[in-house]
Each structure stands twice: as C-alpha cells, then as structure tokens.
PDB file of C-alpha atoms in Angstrom:
ATOM      1  CA  MET A   1     -62.503 -21.369 -15.630  1.00  0.00           C
ATOM      2  CA  GLU A   2     -61.677 -19.131 -12.699  1.00  0.00           C
ATOM      3  CA  LEU A   3     -58.099 -18.609 -11.667  1.00  0.00           C
ATOM      4  CA  ALA A   4     -58.920 -18.575  -7.947  1.00  0.00           C
ATOM      5  CA  GLY A   5     -61.917 -20.895  -7.940  1.00  0.00           C
ATOM      6  CA  ALA A   6     -59.941 -23.930  -6.765  1.00  0.00           C
ATOM      7  CA  LEU A   7     -58.218 -22.089  -3.937  1.00  0.00           C
ATOM      8  CA  PRO A   8     -59.353 -22.664  -0.337  1.00  0.00           C
ATOM      9  CA  LEU A   9     -59.767 -18.898  -0.088  1.00  0.00           C
ATOM     10  CA  GLY A  10     -62.827 -19.068  -2.324  1.00  0.00           C
ATOM     11  CA  GLU A  11     -65.274 -19.504   0.532  1.00  0.00           C
ATOM     12  CA  LEU A  12     -63.510 -16.866   2.606  1.00  0.00           C
ATOM     13  CA  ALA A  13     -63.669 -14.420  -0.297  1.00  0.00           C
ATOM     14  CA  ALA A  14     -67.376 -15.103  -0.793  1.00  0.00           C
ATOM     15  CA  ALA A  15     -68.085 -14.487   2.902  1.00  0.00           C
ATOM     16  CA  PHE A  16     -65.913 -11.359   2.867  1.00  0.00           C
ATOM     17  CA  ALA A  17     -67.757  -9.933  -0.147  1.00  0.00           C
ATOM     18  CA  THR A  18     -71.095 -10.242   1.648  1.00  0.00           C
ATOM     19  CA  LEU A  19     -69.838  -8.681   4.876  1.00  0.00           C
ATOM     20  CA  PRO A  20     -71.984  -5.609   5.685  1.00  0.00           C
ATOM     21  CA  VAL A  21     -70.091  -2.323   5.863  1.00  0.00           C
ATOM     22  CA  PHE A  22     -72.672  -0.376   7.878  1.00  0.00           C
ATOM     23  CA  PRO A  23     -72.223   0.763  10.559  1.00  0.00           C
ATOM     24  CA  LEU A  24     -68.792  -0.519  11.627  1.00  0.00           C
ATOM     25  CA  PHE A  25     -66.752  -0.038   8.458  1.00  0.00           C
ATOM     26  CA  ASP A  26     -68.633   3.116   7.492  1.00  0.00           C
ATOM     27  CA  THR A  27     -67.782   4.607  10.881  1.00  0.00           C
ATOM     28  CA  ALA A  28     -64.098   3.924  10.298  1.00  0.00           C
ATOM     29  CA  TYR A  29     -64.409   5.459   6.809  1.00  0.00           C
ATOM     30  CA  PHE A  30     -65.974   8.623   8.243  1.00  0.00           C
ATOM     31  CA  ILE A  31     -63.364   8.856  11.009  1.00  0.00           C
ATOM     32  CA  VAL A  32     -60.397   8.689   8.638  1.00  0.00           C
ATOM     33  CA  SER A  33     -62.049  11.054   6.152  1.00  0.00           C
ATOM     34  CA  VAL A  34     -62.757  13.717   8.789  1.00  0.00           C
ATOM     35  CA  LEU A  35     -59.284  13.232  10.266  1.00  0.00           C
ATOM     36  CA  TYR A  36     -57.785  14.147   6.891  1.00  0.00           C
ATOM     37  CA  LEU A  37     -59.990  17.231   6.873  1.00  0.00           C
ATOM     38  CA  LYS A  38     -58.718  18.285  10.300  1.00  0.00           C
ATOM     39  CA  TYR A  39     -55.129  17.894   9.080  1.00  0.00           C
ATOM     40  CA  GLU A  40     -55.741  20.578   6.454  1.00  0.00           C
ATOM     41  CA  PRO A  41     -54.238  23.996   7.308  1.00  0.00           C
ATOM     42  CA  GLY A  42     -56.849  26.314   8.769  1.00  0.00           C
ATOM     43  CA  ALA A  43     -59.516  23.613   9.157  1.00  0.00           C
ATOM     44  CA  VAL A  44     -59.691  23.953  12.950  1.00  0.00           C
ATOM     45  CA  GLU A  45     -59.953  27.748  12.791  1.00  0.00           C
ATOM     46  CA  MET A  46     -62.676  27.465  10.160  1.00  0.00           C
ATOM     47  CA  SER A  47     -64.673  25.097  12.395  1.00  0.00           C
ATOM     48  CA  ARG A  48     -64.722  27.786  15.077  1.00  0.00           C
ATOM     49  CA  LYS A  49     -65.538  30.687  12.752  1.00  0.00           C
ATOM     50  CA  SER A  50     -68.011  28.867  10.506  1.00  0.00           C
ATOM     51  CA  PRO A  51     -69.189  25.492  11.820  1.00  0.00           C
ATOM     52  CA  PHE A  52     -71.614  25.119   8.905  1.00  0.00           C
ATOM     53  CA  ALA A  53     -68.832  25.464   6.316  1.00  0.00           C
ATOM     54  CA  SER A  54     -66.777  22.949   8.290  1.00  0.00           C
ATOM     55  CA  TRP A  55     -69.722  20.537   8.313  1.00  0.00           C
ATOM     56  CA  LEU A  56     -70.180  20.913   4.545  1.00  0.00           C
ATOM     57  CA  CYS A  57     -66.501  20.138   3.991  1.00  0.00           C
ATOM     58  CA  ALA A  58     -66.820  17.078   6.234  1.00  0.00           C
ATOM     59  CA  MET A  59     -69.843  15.855   4.249  1.00  0.00           C
ATOM     60  CA  LEU A  60     -67.863  16.249   1.021  1.00  0.00           C
ATOM     61  CA  HIS A  61     -65.044  14.202   2.508  1.00  0.00           C
ATOM     62  CA  CYS A  62     -67.510  11.506   3.549  1.00  0.00           C
ATOM     63  CA  PHE A  63     -69.905  11.494   0.575  1.00  0.00           C
ATOM     64  CA  GLY A  64     -68.053  13.232  -2.254  1.00  0.00           C
ATOM     65  CA  SER A  65     -67.651  10.006  -4.220  1.00  0.00           C
ATOM     66  CA  TYR A  66     -71.407   9.355  -4.170  1.00  0.00           C
ATOM     67  CA  ILE A  67     -72.122  12.914  -5.325  1.00  0.00           C
ATOM     68  CA  LEU A  68     -69.752  12.669  -8.297  1.00  0.00           C
ATOM     69  CA  ALA A  69     -71.014   9.230  -9.298  1.00  0.00           C
ATOM     70  CA  ASP A  70     -74.627  10.418  -9.249  1.00  0.00           C
ATOM     71  CA  LEU A  71     -73.715  13.407 -11.414  1.00  0.00           C
ATOM     72  CA  LEU A  72     -71.990  11.151 -13.953  1.00  0.00           C
ATOM     73  CA  LEU A  73     -75.013   8.836 -14.169  1.00  0.00           C
ATOM     74  CA  GLY A  74     -77.507  11.691 -14.460  1.00  0.00           C
ATOM     75  CA  GLU A  75     -79.006  11.199 -11.020  1.00  0.00           C
ATOM     76  CA  SER A  76     -79.620  13.711  -8.258  1.00  0.00           C
ATOM     77  CA  PRO A  77     -76.437  14.403  -6.260  1.00  0.00           C
ATOM     78  CA  LEU A  78     -78.602  14.697  -3.137  1.00  0.00           C
ATOM     79  CA  ASP A  79     -79.976  11.150  -3.332  1.00  0.00           C
ATOM     80  CA  TYR A  80     -77.471   9.704  -0.891  1.00  0.00           C
ATOM     81  CA  PHE A  81     -78.348  12.337   1.719  1.00  0.00           C
ATOM     82  CA  SER A  82     -81.734  10.659   2.036  1.00  0.00           C
ATOM     83  CA  ASN A  83     -79.842   7.974   3.968  1.00  0.00           C
ATOM     84  CA  ASN A  84     -80.438   9.568   7.358  1.00  0.00           C
ATOM     85  CA  SER A  85     -78.453   6.997   9.330  1.00  0.00           C
ATOM     86  CA  SER A  86     -75.232   7.600   7.372  1.00  0.00           C
ATOM     87  CA  VAL A  87     -75.566  11.401   7.460  1.00  0.00           C
ATOM     88  CA  ILE A  88     -76.240  11.422  11.214  1.00  0.00           C
ATOM     89  CA  LEU A  89     -73.315   9.056  11.814  1.00  0.00           C
ATOM     90  CA  ALA A  90     -70.950  11.211   9.722  1.00  0.00           C
ATOM     91  CA  THR A  91     -72.180  14.350  11.513  1.00  0.00           C
ATOM     92  CA  ALA A  92     -71.549  12.756  14.906  1.00  0.00           C
ATOM     93  CA  VAL A  93     -68.014  11.808  13.852  1.00  0.00           C
ATOM     94  CA  TRP A  94     -67.368  15.362  12.607  1.00  0.00           C
ATOM     95  CA  TYR A  95     -68.617  16.890  15.856  1.00  0.00           C
ATOM     96  CA  LEU A  96     -66.584  14.572  18.065  1.00  0.00           C
ATOM     97  CA  ILE A  97     -63.355  15.111  16.109  1.00  0.00           C
ATOM     98  CA  PHE A  98     -63.643  18.902  16.051  1.00  0.00           C
ATOM     99  CA  PHE A  99     -65.538  19.773  19.240  1.00  0.00           C
ATOM    100  CA  CYS A 100     -65.048  16.962  21.750  1.00  0.00           C
ATOM    101  CA  PRO A 101     -63.886  18.401  25.129  1.00  0.00           C
ATOM    102  CA  MET A 102     -60.103  18.347  25.515  1.00  0.00           C
ATOM    103  CA  ASN A 103     -59.842  16.760  22.061  1.00  0.00           C
ATOM    104  CA  LEU A 104     -60.253  13.343  23.663  1.00  0.00           C
ATOM    105  CA  PHE A 105     -61.927  11.689  20.691  1.00  0.00           C
ATOM    106  CA  TYR A 106     -59.381  13.115  18.250  1.00  0.00           C
ATOM    107  CA  LYS A 107     -56.475  11.959  20.403  1.00  0.00           C
ATOM    108  CA  CYS A 108     -57.908   8.450  20.603  1.00  0.00           C
ATOM    109  CA  VAL A 109     -58.630   7.954  16.897  1.00  0.00           C
ATOM    110  CA  SER A 110     -55.379   9.611  15.778  1.00  0.00           C
ATOM    111  CA  PHE A 111     -53.295   7.319  18.016  1.00  0.00           C
ATOM    112  CA  LEU A 112     -51.270   5.441  15.408  1.00  0.00           C
ATOM    113  CA  PRO A 113     -52.145   1.802  16.263  1.00  0.00           C
ATOM    114  CA  ILE A 114     -55.858   2.647  16.377  1.00  0.00           C
ATOM    115  CA  LYS A 115     -55.611   4.823  13.289  1.00  0.00           C
ATOM    116  CA  LEU A 116     -54.036   1.970  11.312  1.00  0.00           C
ATOM    117  CA  ILE A 117     -57.073  -0.193  12.102  1.00  0.00           C
ATOM    118  CA  PHE A 118     -59.404   2.519  10.835  1.00  0.00           C
ATOM    119  CA  VAL A 119     -57.278   3.005   7.705  1.00  0.00           C
ATOM    120  CA  ALA A 120     -57.513  -0.708   6.925  1.00  0.00           C
ATOM    121  CA  MET A 121     -61.277  -0.644   7.445  1.00  0.00           C
ATOM    122  CA  LYS A 122     -61.598   2.371   5.176  1.00  0.00           C
ATOM    123  CA  GLU A 123     -59.961   0.480   2.318  1.00  0.00           C
ATOM    124  CA  VAL A 124     -62.608  -2.226   2.688  1.00  0.00           C
ATOM    125  CA  VAL A 125     -65.266   0.410   2.023  1.00  0.00           C
ATOM    126  CA  ARG A 126     -63.268   1.954  -0.848  1.00  0.00           C
ATOM    127  CA  VAL A 127     -63.011  -1.313  -2.790  1.00  0.00           C
ATOM    128  CA  ARG A 128     -66.696  -2.060  -2.201  1.00  0.00           C
ATOM    129  CA  LYS A 129     -67.558   1.368  -3.595  1.00  0.00           C
ATOM    130  CA  ILE A 130     -65.441   0.770  -6.702  1.00  0.00           C
ATOM    131  CA  ALA A 131     -67.125  -2.563  -7.338  1.00  0.00           C
ATOM    132  CA  ALA A 132     -70.575  -1.087  -6.710  1.00  0.00           C
ATOM    133  CA  GLY A 133     -69.890   1.837  -9.046  1.00  0.00           C
ATOM    134  CA  VAL A 134     -68.807  -0.434 -11.896  1.00  0.00           C
ATOM    135  CA  HIS A 135     -71.778  -2.749 -11.303  1.00  0.00           C
ATOM    136  CA  HIS A 136     -74.218   0.169 -11.244  1.00  0.00           C
ATOM    137  CA  ALA A 137     -72.841   1.643 -14.472  1.00  0.00           C
ATOM    138  CA  HIS A 138     -72.856  -1.792 -16.129  1.00  0.00           C
ATOM    139  CA  HIS A 139     -76.517  -2.181 -15.235  1.00  0.00           C
ATOM    140  CA  ARG A 140     -77.364   1.034 -17.113  1.00  0.00           C
ATOM    141  CA  TYR A 141     -74.742   0.932 -19.878  1.00  0.00           C
ATOM    142  CA  HIS A 142     -73.990  -2.701 -20.712  1.00  0.00           C
ATOM    143  CA  HIS A 143     -71.330  -1.889 -23.307  1.00  0.00           C
ATOM    144  CA  GLY A 144     -70.077   1.414 -21.903  1.00  0.00           C
ATOM    145  CA  TRP A 145     -66.617   0.436 -20.718  1.00  0.00           C
ATOM    146  CA  PHE A 146     -65.469   4.001 -20.186  1.00  0.00           C
ATOM    147  CA  ILE A 147     -68.636   4.869 -18.276  1.00  0.00           C
ATOM    148  CA  MET A 148     -68.030   1.898 -15.983  1.00  0.00           C
ATOM    149  CA  MET A 149     -64.411   2.923 -15.413  1.00  0.00           C
ATOM    150  CA  ALA A 150     -65.306   6.573 -14.812  1.00  0.00           C
ATOM    151  CA  THR A 151     -68.050   5.685 -12.346  1.00  0.00           C
ATOM    152  CA  GLY A 152     -65.914   3.192 -10.445  1.00  0.00           C
ATOM    153  CA  TRP A 153     -63.020   5.636 -10.352  1.00  0.00           C
ATOM    154  CA  VAL A 154     -64.995   8.500  -8.848  1.00  0.00           C
ATOM    155  CA  LYS A 155     -66.629   6.082  -6.412  1.00  0.00           C
ATOM    156  CA  GLY A 156     -63.191   5.138  -5.111  1.00  0.00           C
ATOM    157  CA  SER A 157     -61.517   8.543  -5.170  1.00  0.00           C
ATOM    158  CA  GLY A 158     -64.294  11.110  -5.477  1.00  0.00           C
ATOM    159  CA  VAL A 159     -63.167  13.006  -2.381  1.00  0.00           C
ATOM    160  CA  ALA A 160     -59.718  13.647  -3.860  1.00  0.00           C
ATOM    161  CA  LEU A 161     -61.168  14.590  -7.245  1.00  0.00           C
ATOM    162  CA  MET A 162     -63.384  17.182  -5.522  1.00  0.00           C
ATOM    163  CA  SER A 163     -60.517  18.584  -3.451  1.00  0.00           C
ATOM    164  CA  ASN A 164     -60.413  21.926  -5.288  1.00  0.00           C
ATOM    165  CA  PHE A 165     -64.129  22.500  -4.750  1.00  0.00           C
ATOM    166  CA  GLU A 166     -63.743  21.544  -1.092  1.00  0.00           C
ATOM    167  CA  GLN A 167     -60.873  24.034  -0.813  1.00  0.00           C
ATOM    168  CA  LEU A 168     -63.161  26.794  -2.063  1.00  0.00           C
ATOM    169  CA  LEU A 169     -65.530  26.087   0.819  1.00  0.00           C
ATOM    170  CA  ARG A 170     -62.582  26.611   3.159  1.00  0.00           C
ATOM    171  CA  GLY A 171     -61.644  29.848   1.408  1.00  0.00           C
ATOM    172  CA  VAL A 172     -58.539  28.365  -0.224  1.00  0.00           C
ATOM    173  CA  TRP A 173     -57.710  28.221  -3.921  1.00  0.00           C
ATOM    174  CA  LYS A 174     -54.789  26.024  -4.923  1.00  0.00           C
ATOM    175  CA  PRO A 175     -55.219  24.931  -8.552  1.00  0.00           C
ATOM    176  CA  GLU A 176     -51.714  23.444  -8.560  1.00  0.00           C
ATOM    177  CA  THR A 177     -52.977  20.739  -6.179  1.00  0.00           C
ATOM    178  CA  ASN A 178     -55.363  19.363  -8.805  1.00  0.00           C
ATOM    179  CA  GLU A 179     -55.659  15.620  -8.235  1.00  0.00           C
ATOM    180  CA  ILE A 180     -55.714  14.944 -11.976  1.00  0.00           C
ATOM    181  CA  LEU A 181     -52.274  16.558 -12.353  1.00  0.00           C
ATOM    182  CA  HIS A 182     -50.770  15.033  -9.218  1.00  0.00           C
ATOM    183  CA  MET A 183     -52.489  11.734  -8.489  1.00  0.00           C
ATOM    184  CA  SER A 184     -52.092  10.315  -5.017  1.00  0.00           C
ATOM    185  CA  PHE A 185     -51.840   6.596  -4.378  1.00  0.00           C
ATOM    186  CA  PRO A 186     -55.572   6.109  -3.571  1.00  0.00           C
ATOM    187  CA  THR A 187     -56.550   7.877  -6.794  1.00  0.00           C
ATOM    188  CA  LYS A 188     -54.192   5.775  -8.913  1.00  0.00           C
ATOM    189  CA  ALA A 189     -55.160   2.581  -7.131  1.00  0.00           C
ATOM    190  CA  SER A 190     -58.846   3.368  -7.648  1.00  0.00           C
ATOM    191  CA  LEU A 191     -58.201   3.918 -11.351  1.00  0.00           C
ATOM    192  CA  TYR A 192     -56.333   0.639 -11.755  1.00  0.00           C
ATOM    193  CA  GLY A 193     -58.879  -1.148  -9.602  1.00  0.00           C
ATOM    194  CA  THR A 194     -61.829   0.089 -11.617  1.00  0.00           C
ATOM    195  CA  ILE A 195     -60.134  -1.191 -14.782  1.00  0.00           C
ATOM    196  CA  LEU A 196     -59.881  -4.642 -13.202  1.00  0.00           C
ATOM    197  CA  PHE A 197     -63.500  -4.589 -12.059  1.00  0.00           C
ATOM    198  CA  THR A 198     -64.641  -3.429 -15.494  1.00  0.00           C
ATOM    199  CA  LEU A 199     -62.778  -6.300 -17.136  1.00  0.00           C
ATOM    200  CA  GLN A 200     -64.317  -8.690 -14.636  1.00  0.00           C
ATOM    201  CA  GLN A 201     -67.807  -7.283 -15.132  1.00  0.00           C
ATOM    202  CA  THR A 202     -67.523  -7.672 -18.917  1.00  0.00           C
ATOM    203  CA  HIS A 203     -66.160 -11.235 -18.537  1.00  0.00           C
ATOM    204  CA  TRP A 204     -62.695 -10.430 -19.871  1.00  0.00           C
ATOM    205  CA  LEU A 205     -61.052 -11.251 -16.545  1.00  0.00           C
ATOM    206  CA  PRO A 206     -61.570 -14.885 -15.488  1.00  0.00           C
ATOM    207  CA  ILE A 207     -62.177 -14.319 -11.792  1.00  0.00           C
ATOM    208  CA  SER A 208     -65.307 -13.934  -9.721  1.00  0.00           C
ATOM    209  CA  GLU A 209     -66.274 -10.555  -8.294  1.00  0.00           C
ATOM    210  CA  ALA A 210     -65.982 -11.886  -4.735  1.00  0.00           C
ATOM    211  CA  ASN A 211     -62.406 -13.063  -5.275  1.00  0.00           C
ATOM    212  CA  LEU A 212     -61.435  -9.817  -6.963  1.00  0.00           C
ATOM    213  CA  ILE A 213     -62.903  -7.801  -4.096  1.00  0.00           C
ATOM    214  CA  PHE A 214     -61.011  -9.908  -1.567  1.00  0.00           C
ATOM    215  CA  PHE A 215     -57.587  -9.807  -3.260  1.00  0.00           C
ATOM    216  CA  PHE A 216     -57.747  -6.137  -4.242  1.00  0.00           C
ATOM    217  CA  THR A 217     -58.881  -5.199  -0.726  1.00  0.00           C
ATOM    218  CA  MET A 218     -55.931  -7.070   0.776  1.00  0.00           C
ATOM    219  CA  PHE A 219     -53.591  -5.242  -1.597  1.00  0.00           C
ATOM    220  CA  MET A 220     -55.047  -1.853  -0.659  1.00  0.00           C
ATOM    221  CA  ILE A 221     -54.950  -2.609   3.070  1.00  0.00           C
ATOM    222  CA  VAL A 222     -51.290  -3.663   2.991  1.00  0.00           C
ATOM    223  CA  CYS A 223     -50.216  -0.637   0.956  1.00  0.00           C
ATOM    224  CA  LYS A 224     -52.190   1.977   2.886  1.00  0.00           C
ATOM    225  CA  VAL A 225     -51.342   0.611   6.328  1.00  0.00           C
ATOM    226  CA  PHE A 226     -47.646   0.492   5.445  1.00  0.00           C
ATOM    227  CA  MET A 227     -47.675   4.005   3.973  1.00  0.00           C
ATOM    228  CA  THR A 228     -49.537   5.400   6.984  1.00  0.00           C
ATOM    229  CA  ALA A 229     -47.313   3.645   9.516  1.00  0.00           C
ATOM    230  CA  THR A 230     -44.108   4.838   7.820  1.00  0.00           C
ATOM    231  CA  HIS A 231     -45.487   8.288   6.857  1.00  0.00           C
ATOM    232  CA  SER A 232     -44.469   7.514   3.298  1.00  0.00           C
ATOM    233  CA  HIS A 233     -45.884   9.175   0.172  1.00  0.00           C
ATOM    234  CA  ALA A 234     -44.044   6.951  -2.304  1.00  0.00           C
ATOM    235  CA  SER A 235     -46.401   5.098  -4.619  1.00  0.00           C
ATOM    236  CA  PRO A 236     -46.006   1.302  -4.924  1.00  0.00           C
ATOM    237  CA  PHE A 237     -46.738   1.761  -8.628  1.00  0.00           C
ATOM    238  CA  ALA A 238     -43.724   4.051  -9.144  1.00  0.00           C
ATOM    239  CA  PRO A 239     -41.169   1.360 -10.165  1.00  0.00           C
ATOM    240  CA  VAL A 240     -43.504  -0.050 -12.818  1.00  0.00           C
ATOM    241  CA  GLU A 241     -44.567   3.393 -14.029  1.00  0.00           C
ATOM    242  CA  ASN A 242     -40.947   4.545 -14.294  1.00  0.00           C
ATOM    243  CA  CYS A 243     -40.252   1.637 -16.642  1.00  0.00           C
ATOM    244  CA  ILE A 244     -43.415   1.746 -18.732  1.00  0.00           C
ATOM    245  CA  CYS A 245     -44.207   5.461 -19.060  1.00  0.00           C
ATOM    246  CA  PRO A 246     -40.949   6.507 -20.813  1.00  0.00           C
ATOM    247  CA  VAL A 247     -41.482   3.730 -23.359  1.00  0.00           C
ATOM    248  CA  PHE A 248     -45.070   4.609 -24.271  1.00  0.00           C
ATOM    249  CA  PHE A 249     -45.260   8.331 -23.488  1.00  0.00           C
ATOM    250  CA  GLY A 250     -41.650   9.517 -23.750  1.00  0.00           C
ATOM    251  CA  SER A 251     -39.475  11.178 -21.161  1.00  0.00           C
ATOM    252  CA  VAL A 252     -40.218  14.844 -20.591  1.00  0.00           C
ATOM    253  CA  SER A 253     -37.881  15.403 -17.658  1.00  0.00           C
ATOM    254  CA  SER A 254     -34.662  14.701 -19.602  1.00  0.00           C
ATOM    255  CA  GLY A 255     -35.354  17.223 -22.331  1.00  0.00           C
ATOM    256  CA  HIS A 256     -36.556  19.786 -19.853  1.00  0.00           C
ATOM    257  CA  THR A 257     -33.489  19.228 -17.698  1.00  0.00           C
ATOM    258  CA  SER A 258     -31.083  19.551 -20.587  1.00  0.00           C
ATOM    259  CA  HIS A 259     -32.836  22.698 -21.777  1.00  0.00           C
ATOM    260  CA  HIS A 260     -32.757  24.090 -18.264  1.00  0.00           C
ATOM    261  CA  HIS A 261     -29.098  23.131 -17.971  1.00  0.00           C
ATOM    262  CA  HIS A 262     -28.408  24.834 -21.281  1.00  0.00           C
ATOM    263  CA  ASP A 263     -30.146  27.983 -20.090  1.00  0.00           C
ATOM    264  CA  GLN A 264     -28.163  27.966 -16.865  1.00  0.00           C
ATOM    265  CA  HIS A 265     -24.925  27.348 -18.767  1.00  0.00           C
ATOM    266  CA  GLY A 266     -25.708  30.172 -21.137  1.00  0.00           C
ATOM    267  CA  ALA A 267     -26.593  32.481 -18.290  1.00  0.00           C
ATOM    268  CA  SER A 268     -23.377  31.664 -16.421  1.00  0.00           C
ATOM    269  CA  HIS A 269     -21.412  32.196 -19.624  1.00  0.00           C
ATOM    270  CA  GLU A 270     -22.955  35.613 -20.042  1.00  0.00           C
ATOM    271  CA  VAL A 271     -22.230  36.519 -16.441  1.00  0.00           C
ATOM    272  CA  SER A 272     -18.597  35.402 -16.615  1.00  0.00           C
ATOM    273  CA  HIS A 273     -17.998  37.319 -19.859  1.00  0.00           C
ATOM    274  CA  PRO A 274     -19.952  40.545 -19.684  1.00  0.00           C
ATOM    275  CA  PRO A 275     -20.207  42.486 -22.947  1.00  0.00           C
ATOM    276  CA  PRO A 276     -17.723  45.373 -23.289  1.00  0.00           C
ATOM    277  CA  PRO A 277     -19.092  48.851 -22.751  1.00  0.00           C
ATOM    278  CA  PRO A 278     -19.987  50.706 -25.935  1.00  0.00           C
ATOM    279  CA  ALA A 279     -17.214  52.831 -27.350  1.00  0.00           C
ATOM    280  CA  LYS A 280     -17.627  56.564 -27.058  1.00  0.00           C
ATOM    281  CA  SER A 281     -17.996  58.520 -30.215  1.00  0.00           C
ATOM    282  CA  LYS A 282     -15.568  61.224 -31.301  1.00  0.00           C
ATOM    283  CA  GLU A 283     -18.049  63.988 -30.480  1.00  0.00           C
ATOM    284  CA  GLU A 284     -18.470  62.670 -26.924  1.00  0.00           C
ATOM    285  CA  LEU A 285     -14.679  62.619 -26.446  1.00  0.00           C
ATOM    286  CA  ASN A 286     -14.315  66.193 -27.674  1.00  0.00           C
ATOM    287  CA  GLU A 287     -17.138  67.337 -25.412  1.00  0.00           C
ATOM    288  CA  GLY A 288     -15.475  65.657 -22.397  1.00  0.00           C
ATOM    289  CA  THR A 289     -12.175  67.364 -23.226  1.00  0.00           C
ATOM    290  CA  ARG A 290     -13.845  70.781 -23.382  1.00  0.00           C
ATOM    291  CA  LYS A 291     -15.524  70.246 -20.010  1.00  0.00           C
ATOM    292  CA  ARG A 292     -12.216  69.323 -18.365  1.00  0.00           C
ATOM    293  CA  LYS A 293     -10.513  72.409 -19.807  1.00  0.00           C
ATOM    294  CA  ALA A 294     -13.339  74.648 -18.615  1.00  0.00           C
ATOM    295  CA  LYS A 295     -13.112  73.125 -15.138  1.00  0.00           C
ATOM    296  CA  LYS A 296      -9.346  73.786 -14.998  1.00  0.00           C
ATOM    297  CA  ALA A 297      -9.889  77.378 -16.092  1.00  0.00           C
ATOM    298  CA  GLU A 298     -12.378  77.900 -13.292  1.00  0.00           C
TER     299      GLU A 298
END
C-alpha cells in the first residue's frame, strides 16, 4: 500500500512526472550551469583567449552527468551529443552569456528574481535525471543496487564530480577542491536522492515513482531557492549529520584539536622557557683569558 496514494496530490504528482523538460526546463538548466561557469575565476578571460576551450567547459557543465553515466554503464560518452537540439540550445546559451553585446543576456538571467526561477527549474531536471539514471541501471542490472545508486548519483551531480577535469581545461589545478572530499549540497542531495529512488525501484520503499519525483523535487526546489536567495552555503543536512556521524564514524576534529592544542601549548612552553646556553669548557675559558691579556698588552 502506498503512503501517498490516498492523498489528493496523487494526480498532481502523476501529471508532474510526465511533464516534458525539453525545451523549457532544459533551457533553464543550461542557463544556470553556464552561469556557474562564468562565475569561475578567469572564465571570462579564457572565453576571449580560447573560445573553443570555453565552449568545451560549458558542454561539460551542461552534459557532464550524461558523460559520466554512459562511462559507468559501458556506453559511448559521446552518445548524448547526437542530440543536436540540446547541443545547439546549450551552445546558444553559452554564446549569449559570454558574448552578448553589453552583457545584456547575462544581466537579465543573473537578476536575482529571474535567477531563482531558473534555479527552481534546474532542480526539476536534476531529479528527473536521478530517477532516469536509477531506472536505466535497473533495466540493465536488476539486482545491482550499488550500480543503480552510482548511476543515479552521477546523473544528478556529474558536473560537480567532473570539476577537477573541467578545471584542467581552464588551465587550473586545484585537487583540494575535489567534490568527493568536500561535497556540496547538490552532490549530497543527489546521493541521498538516488538511495531513495533505488529503494523505490527495488520495491523496498512503498511509494510510486511519480510521488517520489514530486516530493523530492519540491524539497530540492525549496532548499536551492532559499540557499541562492540568501547566498548561503550551509547544508540542510548538517544538523542531522552532526548528530549521526560522530556516533557511527567517530569524531576526528576533537582529537585533532586537542593534539593541535597540545602542540601549541608545548611550543609556547618552549618559547617561554628557552634552554640555557651550553656551559663553556675549561679550555675555552683559558683561551678567552689569554686573548684578553694579549689585547691589553697590545
């Protein structure tokens, strides 16, 4: 029995799940993705020096999730580029954001109220991609839970997971920004979302796919719109993670802090009590006395 089957939102969720994302929602997805590229340091200068490299980076921002998912499933990473309409649309968005006269297009789409609409529409596409990735992997590997989760995860956050490779195209190498080490909210949300969709696809979660798409999309829209409007980077999962992670995985920060505090305390102790200078030997004292006597004689 479904948890949300008796709700009046059932029909709305079913209609929402069948809503086509091309071209309206895909356009919003491309706009926000290329906007994030333009925010990167040196991206505008690179577009002037090497437009082709800038275009490649824009295509990775728009289609990186499809490329990673195809690689995981043993398919050609160029398959999605056979979709001429999507590639042309993404190219047009890239050109308008970087090369529109007087930056008119960029100023319009980066205006906060309009940008929030595009951000909300992008999350609609993200959740659809997660669900499609899990469904595709389930079709090929019926009992491969981890394959389903990996495919859905990269479908939802493939652009972030490919950030280091995209940086290389821009001539930047920042391994400390690895998305695996420092997960952003979309990456974490995509991971948790793909777990839910995997449980639903394997009939462990008693809810229809349409209802799950609807409720998870609403959650993502609310979180992302709020974070974008307030310029916040705090994750909504942080309070729960701060309670659960120390219980299951231990607390690393406390031991590291105490060790660091101990090192600082020891260092300050050494500075406040410097070791006494080594005592001079008897031969050195006699030699110093002879030099002083010779100097007086001179």
